Amino acid sequence: MSQAQQETGARQAPTEEELTRAGLRLSVEGAVARITIARPERRNAMTGRTWTTMAHIGQTLPGDVRIVVISGEGDIFSAGIDLNMFTPEGVDGERSIIDGLAEGTTDDAELDAYIAELQEGFRWLRRPDLVTIAAVRGHAIGAGFQLALSCDLRILADDARFCMKEPALGLVPDLTGTKPLVDIVGVHRAVEICLTARKVGAEESREIGLATLVVGVDELDGAVDDAIAGLLAVNADAAVATKALLQQAADNTLEEQCAAERKAQAGRLTAMVKAMTAGS
Ligand code: CAA
């Protein structure tokens, strides 16, 4: 914990033990944070603790981090939610999702709050001060697909396969993935992908805009590093302002978006002039 964090009582980053229990690894080097989903014995299946810890990572990232890369250990991104979450036993001390419902002790408001808490593990990946990259090898199923959809860029190995499995299990995708899916592929294609729960391969993902880039398996790490280098070459403050602008474009009218562009540009020009004057 930095001295500033100690003084302000700000929350500390998750400990190694907390990360391990959540099936995650985290490394932060300068402007780049890398999160690895690391439960290879469960095909990188994720639990509630994985997502609350992801939210914790987001809340405690050092302020100079600009890029977050998410990948899975080994040859798979993630098999989605750990299906033991739906059994009475739950997973490793975590309460089963269905327990409280079966016992009649969980009401609608509690369930809503519980899911909202899990969604926080995905929501922060949209933050305008970060560019988030999903580096996907192999399967990204259910929650794994939704995690990749929460990122700004999806760089895929050619063995990547997306699958929105939830409807096949009697559920809906509820981990923030439906909006980006529809934004990217449109409602008709999204209906087809979700309601058939079929696998969408890397080539098709590129054709329909789900993949930013598709490369050979051995080229994935290099492609991610190239993307990071390109992103870091851009002015950091302009990057934040531009992402914020792009994020509101779809919901704004042209008038509103023009006004937002003017306001953001005024901020950039003012900052540029200030920097020039300070340097002269
Ligand atoms: N949860 C818990 N354990 C899982 C798991 C999961 N999602 N996926 C795989 N595993 C376990 C298997 O049970 C197996 O354990 P054992 O060795 O103890 O038998 C081990 O991981 C290896 O699995 P496989 O032998 O099946 O590995 P594979 O390489 O042949 O297949 C796979 C990989 C295609 C991912 C396949 O395991 C699979 O289809 N898994 C289930 C995927 C799934 O349905 N996920 C839930 C989607 S819904 C969601 O995520 C969101 C939601 O809210 C509901």
GROMACS .gro file of C-alpha atoms and ligand atoms in nm, residues 39-46 51 75-76 78-86 91 97 118 139-146 161 163-167 169 171-175 199, ligand 1:
model
   98
   39ARG     CA    1  -0.802  -2.230  -1.247
   40PRO     CA    2  -0.673  -2.462  -1.518
   41GLU     CA    3  -0.800  -2.773  -1.336
   42ARG     CA    4  -1.153  -2.630  -1.381
   43ARG     CA    5  -1.084  -2.501  -1.732
   44ASN     CA    6  -1.061  -2.150  -1.582
   45ALA     CA    7  -1.422  -2.161  -1.463
   46MET     CA    8  -1.502  -1.857  -1.250
   51TRP     CA    9  -1.585  -1.141  -0.994
   75ASP     CA   10  -0.518  -2.310  -2.388
   76ILE     CA   11  -0.859  -2.180  -2.275
   78SER     CA   12  -1.268  -1.955  -1.951
   79ALA     CA   13  -1.534  -2.226  -1.924
   80GLY     CA   14  -1.765  -1.962  -1.772
   81ILE     CA   15  -1.929  -1.983  -1.435
   82ASP     CA   16  -1.819  -2.271  -1.216
   83LEU     CA   17  -2.122  -2.497  -1.247
   84ASN     CA   18  -2.076  -2.600  -0.884
   85MET     CA   19  -2.211  -2.254  -0.798
   86PHE     CA   20  -2.550  -2.403  -0.886
   91VAL     CA   21  -1.754  -2.385  -0.440
   97ILE     CA   22  -2.642  -1.934  -0.570
  118LEU     CA   23  -2.112  -0.981  -0.938
  139HIS     CA   24  -1.323  -2.150  -2.536
  140ALA     CA   25  -1.480  -1.838  -2.387
  141ILE     CA   26  -1.813  -1.972  -2.265
  142GLY     CA   27  -2.099  -1.795  -2.090
  143ALA     CA   28  -1.947  -1.564  -1.831
  144GLY     CA   29  -1.615  -1.603  -2.017
  145PHE     CA   30  -1.774  -1.465  -2.335
  146GLN     CA   31  -1.935  -1.185  -2.134
  161ARG     CA   32  -1.455  -2.002  -2.971
  163CYS     CA   33  -2.045  -1.942  -2.680
  164MET     CA   34  -2.334  -1.777  -2.494
  165LYS     CA   35  -2.438  -2.093  -2.314
  166GLU     CA   36  -2.677  -1.942  -2.057
  167PRO     CA   37  -3.010  -1.994  -2.241
  169LEU     CA   38  -2.889  -2.390  -1.918
  171LEU     CA   39  -3.066  -1.890  -1.768
  172VAL     CA   40  -3.002  -1.552  -1.928
  173PRO     CA   41  -2.668  -1.379  -1.982
  174ASP     CA   42  -2.664  -1.140  -1.684
  175LEU     CA   43  -2.301  -1.040  -1.645
  199LYS     CA   44  -2.000  -2.175  -3.084
  281CAA     N1   45  -1.758  -2.541  -1.398
  281CAA     C1   46  -1.698  -2.632  -1.318
  281CAA     N2   47  -1.610  -2.724  -1.366
  281CAA     C2   48  -1.582  -2.722  -1.496
  281CAA     C3   49  -1.640  -2.631  -1.584
  281CAA     C4   50  -1.733  -2.536  -1.529
  281CAA     N3   51  -1.792  -2.440  -1.604
  281CAA     N4   52  -1.594  -2.653  -1.709
  281CAA     C5   53  -1.509  -2.755  -1.698
  281CAA     N5   54  -1.500  -2.799  -1.571
  281CAA     C6   55  -1.421  -2.908  -1.516
  281CAA     C7   56  -1.477  -3.042  -1.559
  281CAA     O1   57  -1.581  -3.083  -1.472
  281CAA     C8   58  -1.354  -3.131  -1.550
  281CAA     O2   59  -1.335  -3.164  -1.415
  281CAA     P1   60  -1.280  -3.313  -1.375
  281CAA     O3   61  -1.143  -3.320  -1.433
  281CAA     O4   62  -1.281  -3.309  -1.225
  281CAA     O5   63  -1.375  -3.409  -1.434
  281CAA     C9   64  -1.241  -3.036  -1.591
  281CAA     O6   65  -1.291  -2.904  -1.573
  281CAA    C10   66  -1.202  -3.052  -1.736
  281CAA     O7   67  -1.321  -3.036  -1.815
  281CAA     P2   68  -1.344  -3.119  -1.949
  281CAA     O8   69  -1.288  -3.258  -1.937
  281CAA     O9   70  -1.488  -3.105  -1.987
  281CAA    O10   71  -1.250  -3.036  -2.050
  281CAA     P3   72  -1.262  -3.025  -2.206
  281CAA    O11   73  -1.138  -2.958  -2.251
  281CAA    O12   74  -1.297  -3.157  -2.268
  281CAA    O13   75  -1.389  -2.929  -2.235
  281CAA    C11   76  -1.519  -2.731  -2.202
  281CAA    C12   77  -1.379  -2.795  -2.198
  281CAA    C13   78  -1.568  -2.722  -2.348
  281CAA    C14   79  -1.501  -2.591  -2.145
  281CAA    C15   80  -1.618  -2.813  -2.119
  281CAA    O14   81  -1.557  -2.845  -1.995
  281CAA    C16   82  -1.748  -2.745  -2.091
  281CAA    O15   83  -1.834  -2.739  -2.179
  281CAA     N6   84  -1.766  -2.694  -1.968
  281CAA    C17   85  -1.892  -2.636  -1.922
  281CAA    C18   86  -1.916  -2.499  -1.982
  281CAA    C19   87  -2.041  -2.433  -1.924
  281CAA    O16   88  -2.152  -2.481  -1.941
  281CAA     N7   89  -2.022  -2.320  -1.855
  281CAA    C20   90  -2.129  -2.243  -1.797
  281CAA    C21   91  -2.177  -2.137  -1.897
  281CAA     S1   92  -2.305  -2.033  -1.836
  281CAA    C22   93  -2.220  -1.903  -1.758
  281CAA    O17   94  -2.102  -1.900  -1.756
  281CAA    C23   95  -2.289  -1.784  -1.699
  281CAA    C24   96  -2.400  -1.802  -1.607
  281CAA    O18   97  -2.427  -1.714  -1.531
  281CAA    C25   98  -2.483  -1.919  -1.605
   0.00000   0.00000   0.00000
